[in-house]
Each structure stands twice: as structure tokens, then as C-alpha cells.
Coordinates of C-alpha atoms and ligand atoms in Angstrom, one line a residue:
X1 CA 11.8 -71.9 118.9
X2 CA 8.3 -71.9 117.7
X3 CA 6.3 -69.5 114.9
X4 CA 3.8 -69.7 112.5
X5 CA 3.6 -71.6 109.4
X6 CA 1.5 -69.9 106.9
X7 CA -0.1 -71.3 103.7
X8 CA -1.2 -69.8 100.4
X9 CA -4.8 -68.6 99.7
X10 CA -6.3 -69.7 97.1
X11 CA -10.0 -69.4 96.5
X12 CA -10.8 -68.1 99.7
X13 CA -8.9 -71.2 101.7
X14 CA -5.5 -71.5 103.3
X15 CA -3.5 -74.3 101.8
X16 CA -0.2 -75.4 101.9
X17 CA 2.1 -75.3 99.0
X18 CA 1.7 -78.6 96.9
X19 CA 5.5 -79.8 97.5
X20 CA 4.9 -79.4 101.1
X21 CA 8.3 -77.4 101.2
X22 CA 8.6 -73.8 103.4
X23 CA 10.5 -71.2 103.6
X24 CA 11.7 -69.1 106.8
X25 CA 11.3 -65.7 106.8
X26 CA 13.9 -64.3 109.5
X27 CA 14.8 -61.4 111.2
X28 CA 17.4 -59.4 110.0
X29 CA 18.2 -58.0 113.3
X30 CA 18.2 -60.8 115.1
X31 CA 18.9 -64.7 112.7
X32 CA 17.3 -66.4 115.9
X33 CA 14.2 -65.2 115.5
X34 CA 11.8 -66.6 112.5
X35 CA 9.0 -64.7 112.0
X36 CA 7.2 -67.9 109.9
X37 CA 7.2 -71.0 107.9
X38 CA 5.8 -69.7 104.3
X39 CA 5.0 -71.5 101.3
X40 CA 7.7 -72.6 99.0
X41 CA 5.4 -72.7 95.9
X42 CA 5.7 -73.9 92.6
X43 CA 3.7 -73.8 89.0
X44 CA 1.1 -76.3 90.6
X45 CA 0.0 -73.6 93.1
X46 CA 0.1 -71.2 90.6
X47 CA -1.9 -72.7 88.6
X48 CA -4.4 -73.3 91.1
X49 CA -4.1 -69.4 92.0
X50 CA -4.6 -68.2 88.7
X51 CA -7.7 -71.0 88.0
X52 CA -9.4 -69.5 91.3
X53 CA -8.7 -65.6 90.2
X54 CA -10.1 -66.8 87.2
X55 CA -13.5 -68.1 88.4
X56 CA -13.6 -65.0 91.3
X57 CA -13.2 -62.6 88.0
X58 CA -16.4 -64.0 86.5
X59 CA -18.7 -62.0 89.4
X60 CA -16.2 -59.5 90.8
X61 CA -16.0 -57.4 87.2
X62 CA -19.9 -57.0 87.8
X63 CA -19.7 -55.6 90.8
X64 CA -20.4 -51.8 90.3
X65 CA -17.0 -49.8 91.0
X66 CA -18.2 -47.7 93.6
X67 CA -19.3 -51.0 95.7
X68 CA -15.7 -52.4 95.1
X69 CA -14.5 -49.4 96.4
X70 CA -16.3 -49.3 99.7
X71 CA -13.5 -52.3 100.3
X72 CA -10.5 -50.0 99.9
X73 CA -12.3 -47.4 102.1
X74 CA -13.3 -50.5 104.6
X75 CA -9.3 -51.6 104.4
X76 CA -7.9 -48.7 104.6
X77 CA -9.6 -47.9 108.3
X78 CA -8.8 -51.3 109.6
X79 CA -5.5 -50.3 108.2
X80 CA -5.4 -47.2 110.4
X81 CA -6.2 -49.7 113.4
X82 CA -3.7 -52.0 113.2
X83 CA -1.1 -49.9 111.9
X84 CA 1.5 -50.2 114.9
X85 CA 1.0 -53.9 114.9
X86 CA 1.7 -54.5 111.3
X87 CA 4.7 -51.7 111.7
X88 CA 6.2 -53.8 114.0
X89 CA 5.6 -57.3 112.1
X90 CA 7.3 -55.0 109.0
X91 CA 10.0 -54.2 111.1
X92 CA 10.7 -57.8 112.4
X93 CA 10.8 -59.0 108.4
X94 CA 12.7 -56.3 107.0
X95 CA 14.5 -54.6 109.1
X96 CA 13.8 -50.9 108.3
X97 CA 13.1 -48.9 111.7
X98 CA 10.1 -48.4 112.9
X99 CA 9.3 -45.1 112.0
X100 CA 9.7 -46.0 108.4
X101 CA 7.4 -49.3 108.7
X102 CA 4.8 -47.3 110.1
X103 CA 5.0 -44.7 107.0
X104 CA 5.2 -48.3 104.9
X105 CA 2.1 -48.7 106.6
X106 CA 0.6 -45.2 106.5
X107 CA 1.3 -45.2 102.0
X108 CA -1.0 -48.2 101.7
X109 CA -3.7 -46.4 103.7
X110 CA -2.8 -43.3 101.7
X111 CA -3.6 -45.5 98.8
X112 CA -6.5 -47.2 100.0
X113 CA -8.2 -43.9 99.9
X114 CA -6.9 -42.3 97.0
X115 CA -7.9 -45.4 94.8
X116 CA -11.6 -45.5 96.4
X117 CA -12.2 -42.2 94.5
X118 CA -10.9 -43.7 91.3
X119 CA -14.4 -46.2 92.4
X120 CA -17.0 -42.8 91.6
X121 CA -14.9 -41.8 88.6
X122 CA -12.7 -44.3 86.3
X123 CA -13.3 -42.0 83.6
X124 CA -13.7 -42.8 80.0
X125 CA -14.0 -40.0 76.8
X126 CA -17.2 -39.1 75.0
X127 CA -17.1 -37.7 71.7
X128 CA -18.8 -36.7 68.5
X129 CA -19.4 -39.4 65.9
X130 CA -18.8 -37.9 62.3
X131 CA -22.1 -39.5 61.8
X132 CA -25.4 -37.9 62.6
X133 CA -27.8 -39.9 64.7
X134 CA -24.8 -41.8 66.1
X135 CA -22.9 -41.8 69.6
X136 CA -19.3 -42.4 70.4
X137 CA -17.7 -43.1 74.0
X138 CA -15.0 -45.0 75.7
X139 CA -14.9 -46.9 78.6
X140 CA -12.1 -48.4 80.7
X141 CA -12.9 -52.7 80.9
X142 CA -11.0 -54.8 83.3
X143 CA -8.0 -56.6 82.2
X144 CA -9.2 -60.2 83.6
X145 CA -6.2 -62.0 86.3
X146 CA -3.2 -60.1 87.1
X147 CA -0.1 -61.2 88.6
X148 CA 1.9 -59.5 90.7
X149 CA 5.2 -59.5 91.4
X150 CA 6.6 -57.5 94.6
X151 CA 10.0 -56.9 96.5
X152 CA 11.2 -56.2 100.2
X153 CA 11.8 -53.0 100.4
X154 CA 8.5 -51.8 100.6
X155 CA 6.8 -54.8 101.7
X156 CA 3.1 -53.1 102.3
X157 CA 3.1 -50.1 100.4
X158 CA 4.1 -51.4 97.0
X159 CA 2.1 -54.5 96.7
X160 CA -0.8 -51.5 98.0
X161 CA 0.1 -49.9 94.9
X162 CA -0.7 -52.5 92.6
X163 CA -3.4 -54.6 94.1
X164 CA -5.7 -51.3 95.2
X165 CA -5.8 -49.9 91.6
X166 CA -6.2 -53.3 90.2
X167 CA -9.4 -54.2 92.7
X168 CA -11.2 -51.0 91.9
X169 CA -10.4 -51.3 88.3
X170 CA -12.4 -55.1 88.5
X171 CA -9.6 -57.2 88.1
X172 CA -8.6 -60.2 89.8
X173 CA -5.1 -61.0 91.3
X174 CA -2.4 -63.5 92.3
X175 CA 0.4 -61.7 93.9
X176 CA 3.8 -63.6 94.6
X177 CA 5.5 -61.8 97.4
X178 CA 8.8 -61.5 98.2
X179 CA 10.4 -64.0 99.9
X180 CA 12.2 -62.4 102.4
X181 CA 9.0 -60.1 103.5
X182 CA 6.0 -62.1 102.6
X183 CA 4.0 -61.6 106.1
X184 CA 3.4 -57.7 105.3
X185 CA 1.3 -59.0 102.4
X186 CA -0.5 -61.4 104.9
X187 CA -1.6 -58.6 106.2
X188 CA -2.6 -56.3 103.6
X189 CA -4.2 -59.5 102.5
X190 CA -6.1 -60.0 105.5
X191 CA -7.3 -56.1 105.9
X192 CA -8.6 -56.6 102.8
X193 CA -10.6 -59.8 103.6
X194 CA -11.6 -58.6 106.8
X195 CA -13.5 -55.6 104.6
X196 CA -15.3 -57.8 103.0
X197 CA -13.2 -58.5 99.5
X198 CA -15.1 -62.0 98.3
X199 CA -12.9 -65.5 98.0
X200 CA -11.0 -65.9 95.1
X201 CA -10.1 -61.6 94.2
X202 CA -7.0 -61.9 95.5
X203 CA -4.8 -65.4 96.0
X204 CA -1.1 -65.1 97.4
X205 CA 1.3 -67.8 96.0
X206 CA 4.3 -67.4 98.2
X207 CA 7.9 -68.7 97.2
X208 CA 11.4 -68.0 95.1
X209 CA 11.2 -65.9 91.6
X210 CA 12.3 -69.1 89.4
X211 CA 9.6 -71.3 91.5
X212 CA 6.6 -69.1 91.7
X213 CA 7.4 -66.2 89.9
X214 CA 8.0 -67.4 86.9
X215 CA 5.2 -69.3 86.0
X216 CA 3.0 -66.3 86.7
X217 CA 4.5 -64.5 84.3
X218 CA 3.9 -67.4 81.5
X219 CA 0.9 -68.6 82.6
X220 CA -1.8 -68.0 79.8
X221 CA -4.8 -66.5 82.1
X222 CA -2.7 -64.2 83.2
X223 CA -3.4 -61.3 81.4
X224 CA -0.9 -58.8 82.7
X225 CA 2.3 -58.3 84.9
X226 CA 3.1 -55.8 87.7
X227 CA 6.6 -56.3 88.7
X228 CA 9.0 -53.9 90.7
X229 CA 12.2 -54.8 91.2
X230 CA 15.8 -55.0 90.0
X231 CA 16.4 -54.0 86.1
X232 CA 17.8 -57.7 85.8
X233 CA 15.3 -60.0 86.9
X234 CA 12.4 -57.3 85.4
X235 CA 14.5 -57.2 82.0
X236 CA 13.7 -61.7 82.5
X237 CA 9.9 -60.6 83.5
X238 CA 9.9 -58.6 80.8
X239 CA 11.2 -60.9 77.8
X240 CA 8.9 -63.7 79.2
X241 CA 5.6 -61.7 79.4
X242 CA 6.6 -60.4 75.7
X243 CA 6.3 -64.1 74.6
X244 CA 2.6 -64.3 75.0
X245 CA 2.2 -60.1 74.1
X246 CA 1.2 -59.6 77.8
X247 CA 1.5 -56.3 78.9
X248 CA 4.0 -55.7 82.1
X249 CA 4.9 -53.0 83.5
X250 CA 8.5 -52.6 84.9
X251 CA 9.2 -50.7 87.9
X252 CA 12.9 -51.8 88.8
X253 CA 16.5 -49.4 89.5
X254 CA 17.6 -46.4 90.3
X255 CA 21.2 -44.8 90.5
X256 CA 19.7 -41.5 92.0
X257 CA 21.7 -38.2 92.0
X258 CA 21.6 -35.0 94.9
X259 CA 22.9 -32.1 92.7
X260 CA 23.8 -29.2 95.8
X261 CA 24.6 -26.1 94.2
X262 CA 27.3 -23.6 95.6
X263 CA 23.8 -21.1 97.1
X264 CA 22.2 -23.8 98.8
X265 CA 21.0 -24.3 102.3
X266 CA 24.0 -26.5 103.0
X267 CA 22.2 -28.0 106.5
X268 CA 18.5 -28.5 104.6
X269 CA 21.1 -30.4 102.0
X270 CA 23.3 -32.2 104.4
X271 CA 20.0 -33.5 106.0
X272 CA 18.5 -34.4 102.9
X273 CA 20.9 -36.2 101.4
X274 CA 21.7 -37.5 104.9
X275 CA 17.6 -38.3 105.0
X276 CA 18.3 -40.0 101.0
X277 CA 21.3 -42.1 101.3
X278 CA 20.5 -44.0 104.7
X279 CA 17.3 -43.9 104.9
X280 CA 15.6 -47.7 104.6
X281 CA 19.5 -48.1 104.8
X282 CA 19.9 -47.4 101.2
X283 CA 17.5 -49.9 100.1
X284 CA 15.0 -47.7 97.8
X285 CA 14.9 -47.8 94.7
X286 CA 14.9 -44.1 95.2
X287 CA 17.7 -43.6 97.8
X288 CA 20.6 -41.4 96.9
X289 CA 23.3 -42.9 96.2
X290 CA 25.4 -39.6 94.1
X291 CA 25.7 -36.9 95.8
X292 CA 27.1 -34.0 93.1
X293 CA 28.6 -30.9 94.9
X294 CA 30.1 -27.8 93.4
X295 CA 33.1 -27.2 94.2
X296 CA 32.1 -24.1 96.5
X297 CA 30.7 -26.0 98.6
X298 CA 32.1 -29.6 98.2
X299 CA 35.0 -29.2 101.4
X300 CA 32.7 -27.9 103.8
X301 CA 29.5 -30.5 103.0
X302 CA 32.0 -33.3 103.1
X303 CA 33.1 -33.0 106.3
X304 CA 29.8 -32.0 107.8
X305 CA 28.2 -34.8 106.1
X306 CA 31.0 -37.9 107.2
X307 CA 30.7 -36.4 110.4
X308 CA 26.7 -37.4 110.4
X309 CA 27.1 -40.0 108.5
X310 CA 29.2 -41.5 111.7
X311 CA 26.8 -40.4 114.6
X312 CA 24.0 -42.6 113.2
X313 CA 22.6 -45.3 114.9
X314 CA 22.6 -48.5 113.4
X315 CA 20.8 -51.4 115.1
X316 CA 17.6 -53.5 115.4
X317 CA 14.9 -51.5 114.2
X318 CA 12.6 -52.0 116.8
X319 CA 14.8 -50.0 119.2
X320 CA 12.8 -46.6 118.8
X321 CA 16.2 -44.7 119.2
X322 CA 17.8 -46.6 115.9
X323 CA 18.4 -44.9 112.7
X324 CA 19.4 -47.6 110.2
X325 CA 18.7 -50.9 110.6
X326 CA 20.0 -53.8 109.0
X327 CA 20.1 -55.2 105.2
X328 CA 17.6 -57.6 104.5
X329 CA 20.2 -60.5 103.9
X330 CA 23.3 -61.7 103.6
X331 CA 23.4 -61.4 99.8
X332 CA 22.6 -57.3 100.3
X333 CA 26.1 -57.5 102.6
X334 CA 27.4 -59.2 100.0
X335 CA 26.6 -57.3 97.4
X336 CA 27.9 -54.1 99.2
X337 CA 30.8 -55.5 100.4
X338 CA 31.7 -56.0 96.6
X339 CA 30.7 -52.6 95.2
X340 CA 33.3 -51.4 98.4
X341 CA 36.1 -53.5 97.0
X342 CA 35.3 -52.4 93.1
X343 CA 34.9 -48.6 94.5
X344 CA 38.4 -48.8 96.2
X345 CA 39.9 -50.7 93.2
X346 CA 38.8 -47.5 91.0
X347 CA 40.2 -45.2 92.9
X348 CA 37.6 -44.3 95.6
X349 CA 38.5 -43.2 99.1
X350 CA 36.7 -44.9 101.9
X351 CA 35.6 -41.8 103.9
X352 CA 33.9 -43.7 106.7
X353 CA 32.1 -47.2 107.1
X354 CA 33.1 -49.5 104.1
X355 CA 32.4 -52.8 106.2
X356 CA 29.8 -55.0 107.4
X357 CA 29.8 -54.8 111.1
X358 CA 29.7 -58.0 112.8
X359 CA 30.5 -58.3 116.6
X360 CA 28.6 -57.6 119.9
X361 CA 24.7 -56.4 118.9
X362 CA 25.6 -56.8 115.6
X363 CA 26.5 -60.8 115.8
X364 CA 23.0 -62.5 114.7
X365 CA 22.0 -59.5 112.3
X366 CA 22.8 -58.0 108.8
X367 CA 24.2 -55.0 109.2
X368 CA 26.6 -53.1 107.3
X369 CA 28.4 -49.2 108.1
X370 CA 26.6 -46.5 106.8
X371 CA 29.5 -46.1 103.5
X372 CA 30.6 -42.8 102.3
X373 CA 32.7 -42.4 99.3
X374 CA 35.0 -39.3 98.3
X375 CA 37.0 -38.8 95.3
X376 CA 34.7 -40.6 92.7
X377 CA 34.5 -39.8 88.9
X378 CA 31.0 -40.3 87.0
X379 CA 32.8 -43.6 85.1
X380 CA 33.4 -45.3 88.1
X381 CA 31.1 -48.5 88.4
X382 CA 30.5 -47.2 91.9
X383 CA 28.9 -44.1 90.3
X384 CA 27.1 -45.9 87.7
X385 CA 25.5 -49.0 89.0
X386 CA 22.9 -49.4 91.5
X387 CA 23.9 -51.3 94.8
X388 CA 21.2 -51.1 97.4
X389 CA 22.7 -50.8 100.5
X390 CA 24.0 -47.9 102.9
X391 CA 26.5 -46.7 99.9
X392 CA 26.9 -43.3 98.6
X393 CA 29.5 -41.3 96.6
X394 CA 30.2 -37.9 96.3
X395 CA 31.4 -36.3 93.1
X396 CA 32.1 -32.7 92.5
X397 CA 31.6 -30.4 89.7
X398 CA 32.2 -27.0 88.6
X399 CA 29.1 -25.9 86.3
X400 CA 25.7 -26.7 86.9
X401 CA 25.5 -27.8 83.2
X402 CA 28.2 -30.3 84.3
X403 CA 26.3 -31.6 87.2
X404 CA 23.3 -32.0 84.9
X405 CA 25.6 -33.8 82.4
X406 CA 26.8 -35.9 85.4
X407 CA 23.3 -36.7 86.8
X408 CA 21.6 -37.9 83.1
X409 CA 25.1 -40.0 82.9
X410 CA 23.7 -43.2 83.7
X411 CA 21.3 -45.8 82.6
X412 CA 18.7 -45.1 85.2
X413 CA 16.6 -42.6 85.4
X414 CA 14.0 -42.7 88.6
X415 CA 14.4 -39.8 91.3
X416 CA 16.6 -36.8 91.4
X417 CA 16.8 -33.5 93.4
X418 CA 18.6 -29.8 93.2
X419 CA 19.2 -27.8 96.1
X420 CA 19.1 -23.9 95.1
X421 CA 17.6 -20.7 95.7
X422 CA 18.3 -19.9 92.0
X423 CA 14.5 -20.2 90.8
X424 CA 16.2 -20.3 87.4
X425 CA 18.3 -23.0 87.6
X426 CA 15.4 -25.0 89.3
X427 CA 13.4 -25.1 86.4
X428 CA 16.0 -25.6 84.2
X429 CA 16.8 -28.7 85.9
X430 CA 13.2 -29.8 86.5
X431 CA 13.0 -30.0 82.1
X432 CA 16.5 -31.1 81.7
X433 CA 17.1 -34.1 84.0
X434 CA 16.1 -37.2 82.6
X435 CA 14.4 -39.5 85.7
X436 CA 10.6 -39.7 86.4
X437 CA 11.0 -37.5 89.6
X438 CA 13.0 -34.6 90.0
X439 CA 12.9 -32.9 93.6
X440 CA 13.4 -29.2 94.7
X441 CA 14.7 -28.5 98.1
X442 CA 14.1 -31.8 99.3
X443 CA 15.5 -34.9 99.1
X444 CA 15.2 -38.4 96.2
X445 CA 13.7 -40.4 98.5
X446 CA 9.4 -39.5 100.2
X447 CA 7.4 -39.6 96.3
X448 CA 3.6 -39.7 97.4
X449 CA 0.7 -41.9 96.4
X450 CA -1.3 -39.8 94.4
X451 CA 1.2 -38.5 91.9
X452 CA 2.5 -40.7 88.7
X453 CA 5.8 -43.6 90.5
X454 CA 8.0 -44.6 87.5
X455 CA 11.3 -43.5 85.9
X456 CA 13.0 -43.4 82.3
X457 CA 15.5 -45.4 80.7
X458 CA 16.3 -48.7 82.5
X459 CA 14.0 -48.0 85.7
X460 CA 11.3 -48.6 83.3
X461 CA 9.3 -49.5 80.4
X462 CA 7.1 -46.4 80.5
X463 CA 4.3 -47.5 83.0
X464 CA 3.6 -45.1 86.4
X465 CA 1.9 -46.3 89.3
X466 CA 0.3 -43.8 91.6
X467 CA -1.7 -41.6 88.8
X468 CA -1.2 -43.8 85.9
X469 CA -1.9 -47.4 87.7
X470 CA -5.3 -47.3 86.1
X471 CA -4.5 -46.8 82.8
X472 CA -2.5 -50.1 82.8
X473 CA -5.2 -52.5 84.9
X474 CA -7.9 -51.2 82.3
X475 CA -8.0 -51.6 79.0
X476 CA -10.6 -49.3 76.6
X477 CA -13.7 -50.3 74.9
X478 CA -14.6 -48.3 72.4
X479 CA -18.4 -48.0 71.9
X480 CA -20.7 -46.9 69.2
X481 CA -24.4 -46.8 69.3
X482 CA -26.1 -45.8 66.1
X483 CA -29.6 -45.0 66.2
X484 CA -30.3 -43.6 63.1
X485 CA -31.8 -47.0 62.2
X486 CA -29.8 -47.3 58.9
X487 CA -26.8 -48.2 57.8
X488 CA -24.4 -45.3 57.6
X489 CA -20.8 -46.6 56.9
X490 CA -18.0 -44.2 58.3
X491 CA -15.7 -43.0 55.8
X492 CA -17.7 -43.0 52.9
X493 CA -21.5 -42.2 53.5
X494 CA -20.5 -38.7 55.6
X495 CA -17.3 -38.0 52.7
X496 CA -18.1 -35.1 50.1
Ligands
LIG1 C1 10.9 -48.0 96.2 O1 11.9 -47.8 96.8 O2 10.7 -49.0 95.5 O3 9.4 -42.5 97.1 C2 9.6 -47.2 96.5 C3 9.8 -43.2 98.0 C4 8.8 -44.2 98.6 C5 8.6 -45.4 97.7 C6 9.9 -46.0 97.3 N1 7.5 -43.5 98.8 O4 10.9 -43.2 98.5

């Protein structure tokens, strides 16, 4: 069959990677259909990335905030245009259905507009000097060329996350992609250039971590590192960066916990965590995958909820009647298949699903049962470690305190949620659980732009994006004018 072949940009131009090599980017659905040819780059391309983010950064810090702003706002119309068609092209990469990759679409709009406003504030600090006749202030500079490093999952909305802040902040960018889903950033890409961002702001290097990731992170003009993705390969992003004292900020795992307490709204919970666990098929970073029930209510929300978890529809996302749609690749299948055998070889019970289905529809895609597990204990691997797929375990407790214990168990510490009515207990568990988000009466999975994205422990190293991605693309000048036209030396001239 025939498709595209697309090239990096750098400096404005489209040009091919400098080994020549691509890489396929494929349907999950559907193996027979490649979506493109994309750039298998290397630390040659990188370099020339980073050189041409370099020279763009020169002009585009002076460009008054406000003016770079009226880009977002520009984008994030054309955005609202071509929303369906970029859905769809998501869709066709990842796999997630179509409803989700048009909210994919809809959070980098949502950010396109938040940011803008960040264009008429970026807010620094005024304050009193202790000296007379002398004025204090701080003001947020741009960091210089950012990489960025961005996975499937959210193929639009994430790399949104980082490049808007950083654009409006006056920063410059080289964003490696994900490999499997690098036509999502295309397009961002192109909205943005079709706004009227100048040649050189932003340069995509497409390719493999190892290839093209790597040398991001260790190339000197890069000044700082956005990465989200798993705890593993950001712990490597992470160590690297820390070689040349370049700040990164982690966004990476999650091992996210539904507490349902015995006076819940058992169908509001069955739906959330229904809504949590198999929505994106599992593959947030967000996505419930413990589901802690007390015991009052653990019989009767297990049945209901492997009875629901059966009727969904799994199938090619683009089917508007779909509910899950496939993993991303054959190493997601993989990697759940495994967590199914460790899980049974613990002591789990298989509920329902447990296998990657293969025949009929199913034949050319990667699609794997939506996977229930019952009778797991908070040691268990399964209960512990983050798998990514369509996977969740159940776990019941007697005290709320336990189920708090239960949820802070782990080394994660991104989303949770507590369904209740006890007002008491909600705000008791909103202070005591340790993850960046906690939920009430809905489910892990749905943050929204404008609010701080990050979590504790190993889903981070203390950055948010959302409210908080400008404090790591800027970095503060301190400013002092004195115009008492003598020397006054602080410390000593105003000390009695
Ligand atoms: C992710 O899975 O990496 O809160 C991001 C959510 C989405 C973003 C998820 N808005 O579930």
C-alpha cells in the first residue's frame, strides 16, 4: 500500500533524517494499514535541531509575551477546526476510540487558551529594598532550547502541555515524539505553524529513545528536559540530564487506587471505576488499576462490576459504537500478558478477560480482554507495579484507615479517588493520601488543564504541569535599580 513519508523540521524546512532510515507508524487496529514513514533520527539531526532552536531563540525571546500568545490563541482555533480530522488521524496511531481522541484533541485547545492568558500576566514579585532610594523586582527570563520528550498515550494533549507553556514563556523547542504516535505532533506542529509561529521555535526530531532521545537529553544547548513517561526510562532521563545540572522535570507512573466506601453510590462507583480502569484501555498514567472495596460492599460491586466489565466493546476505535480499543503494540500485549501470568502465580483469580484476543476482527490488531482481578493482597506485584494495559485488581478492606494504608502502599503516587457521602472521611482522605491528585465522587482518570498535573514519590521529581509549567520554562532574574546615586552596600550601610 502507499502512505506518507514525513521528515523532521528543522529551521523551518522538512528534511529527512540524516541516516536516511524510517520508521512505520501502524495502526493498532488494523497492522495493514501504515499511517506513515517517519524519521528514524539520530544525534546528527539532533544536533541540527537543537543548532536551529538555538538561532530561532536569539529573536523569538524578544518577542513581547502577549504577541507570542496571539499564536496559542491563533492555534488553538484552527485547533477547534480540524478537530475531527486530527481525532481520527489520533485514533488511526493509537488506538484509543474516538471519543477520547477528540477530548485528546479538545485538552490541547483547552491549553492553547489557558496558556495565552499566562501571555498578559507571567507574573514576577516586587518588593521593598532595605535600602532607601532603591527598587527590588523579579522577573521570569526564558530558559533558552528545551527538549522534549513525549509518549503515546496522550499523543496531542501532552506534547500541548509542554510546548504551549514553553512558547509563551519565550523558549525555543525540539520535541522528540513518540515513536509509535508521532503524526499527532505533526499536527500540533502544523496548527501551530499555520498561526504564524516563525521557523526554527519549534523543530521535531522524530525516532527511538536511545537514537534521538538520548542525545537531547545530553546535548549542551539544551537547557532543560520535559519528559513524561515510564519511571524507568525517566529515572535514565533523569541521571543523564543531572550530568550537565539541567533541570528535568519527570512526569512518569502511576499505580492509581479507587477507595469505595461501604455508603457510596455503588452505580456512580461501578461507573467510575468502570470509566478509570478501561478507559484509553488502561493506558494512562492515571487509569485505575486498584480498586479498594470494603467489605460491605465488596460482593455486590464485584459482580456488578465483572458483569460490565464483559459487555464492553472492544474493537477498532474508529467504530463510533467501540469502547476500548486496542494497545498500542505488541510489547503493551506482552507486557500484560506477563503481569496476568505473575498475578495468577501469586494467587490472583482471573475474574474475566486475562488474554489477548486474537481471531476474527481481532486478527491484524493489538487487542487484549478488558482483565479483572479478585482476591489480590496489597503485596502482590499485581497490586504494586504499574502495567498499562486493560488490568485492574480489586482488594478489600475493613477500615477506611486500612484502605488509606493500602492506597499510600506503593511507590507511586499520581491520582486517587474516594467514593463517600461521609464529608468527613473525604477530607480526611484528601490530606492523607499521598498522590498529586485525589478525586471525590469521581473517578482517577479526567485531571483538567488548568490545575497543577504531577504526582509524589516515583511519578515524579516534584515538577507540575498545568499550573506550575511556567515556573519550570522560566527561570527568575532578580533586579535591583538603585537610584540614590551612591553607593549604599546591603548589609552593612542600612545595619544599626
Ligand atoms: C496521562 O495519562 O499521561 O487526567 C495523562 C487524565 C488526562 C491526562 C492523562 N487528562 O486522565
Amino acid at each position: 500500500m502507499t502512505y506518507p513519508t514525513y521528515h523532521n523540521l528543522i529551521g523551518g524546512e522538512w528534511v529527512p533524517a540524516a541516516s536516511g532510515k524510517t520508521l512505520l507508524n501502524l495502526n493498532p487496529a488494523d497492522d495493514a494499514d501504515v499511517v506513515g514513514a517517519f524519521p528514524s533520527s539520530h544525534a546528527e539531526d539532533v544536533a541540527n535541531a537543537v543548532a536551529a532552536a538555538k538561532k530561532a531563540f536569539a529573536s523569538w525571546r524578544l518577542v513581547p509575551a502577549p504577541k507570542r500568545a496571539e499564536i496559542l490563541v491563533r492555534a488553538g482555533s484552527i485547533l477547534q477546526e480540524r478537530k475531527e480530522q486530527y481525532a481520527r488521524d489520533m485514533t488511526r496511531e493509537m488506538g484509543k476510540v474516538l471519543a477520547e481522541t477528540r477530548g485528546d484533541v479538545q485538552e490541547a485547545i483547552d491549553e492553547a487558551f489557558y496558556v495565552a492568558g499566562e501571555g498578559r500576566r507571567l507574573f514576577g514579585v516586587t518588593t521593598p529594598s532595605e535600602l532607601q532610594n532603591k527598587f527590588a523586582m523579579s522577573v521570569r527570563m526564558p530558559v533558552g532550547v528545551v527538549g522534549m520528550i513525549t509518549p503515546w498515550n496522550f499523543p496531542m494533549a501532552i506534547p500541548s502541555w509542554k510546548l504551549f507553556p514553553a512558547l509563551v514563556s519565550g523558549n525555543t523547542c525540539v520535541i522528540k515524539p513518540a515513536e509509535d504516535t508521532p503524526l499527532s505532533t505533526y499536527n500540533l506542529v502544523q496548527t501551530l505553524i499555520d498561526a504564524g509561529l516563525p521557523p526554527g521555535v519549534v523543530n521535531i526530531v522524530a525516532g527511538l529513545g536511545p537514537d534521538a532521545g538520548a542525545p537531547l537529553v545530553e546535548h549542551p544547548d539544551v537547557r532543560a528536559i520535559s519528559f513524561t513517561g515510564s519511571s524507568e526510562i525517566g529515572s535514565l532521563v533523569g541521571q543523564r540530564a543531572a550530568a550537565s545540572f539541567k533541570p528535568v522535570s519527570l512526569e512518569m507512573g502511576g499505580k492509581n487506587a479507587q477507595i469505595v466506601l461501604n455508603d457510596a453510590n455503588l452505580d456512580l462507583a461501578l461507573n467510575g471505576a468502570l470509566w478509570g480502569a478501561f478507559g484509553t484501555t488502561g493506558q494512562r498514567c492515571t487509569a485505575t488499576s486498584r480498586i479498594l472495596l470494603q467489605k460491605g460492599i465488596a460482593a455486590e460491586f464485584t459482580k456488578e462490576f465483572i458483569a460490565r466489565a464483559k459487555a464492553l466493546k472492544v474493537g477498532n476505535g474508529l467504530d463510533e459504537s467501540v469502547e476500548v480499543g486496542p494497545q498500542v503494540n505488541e510489547a503493551q500485549i506482552a507486557t500484560s500478558t506477563k503481569y496476568v501470568e505473575i498475578a495468577v502465580k501469586e494467587g490472583a483469580e482471573v475474574l474475566t478477560g486475562g488474554r489477548a484476543l486474537t481471531g476474527g476482527g481481532y486478527a491484524n490488531g493489538t487487542f487484549f480482554e478488558p482483565t479483572v482481578f479478585g482476591g489480590v493482597t496489597p503485596k502482590m506485584r499485581i497490586a504494586r507495579e504499574e502495567v498499562f494495559g486493560p488490568v485492574v485488581s480489586l482488594i478489600e478492606f475493613d477500615t477506611f484507615e486500612q484502605a488509606i494504608e493500602i492506597a499510600n502502599s506503593i511507590e507511586y503516587g499520581l491520582s486517587t479517588a474516594l467514593y463517600t457521602k461521609d464529608v468527613n472521611r473525604a477530607f480526611t482522605a484528601i490530606r492523607d493520601l499521598e498522590a498529586g491528585i485525589t478525586y471525590i465522587n469521581a473517578p482517577t482518570i479526567g485531571a483538567e488543564v488548568h490545575l497543577p498535573f504531577g504526582g509524589v514519590k516515583q511519578t515524579g521529581n516534584g515538577h507540575r504541569e498545568g499550573l506550575g509549567a511556567i515556573d519550570f520554562f522560566t527561570t527568575w532574574k532578580s533586579v535591583y535599580v538603585d537610584y540614590s546615586d551612591r553607593l549604599q552596600r546591603a548589609q552593612i550601610d542600612n545595619a544599626e
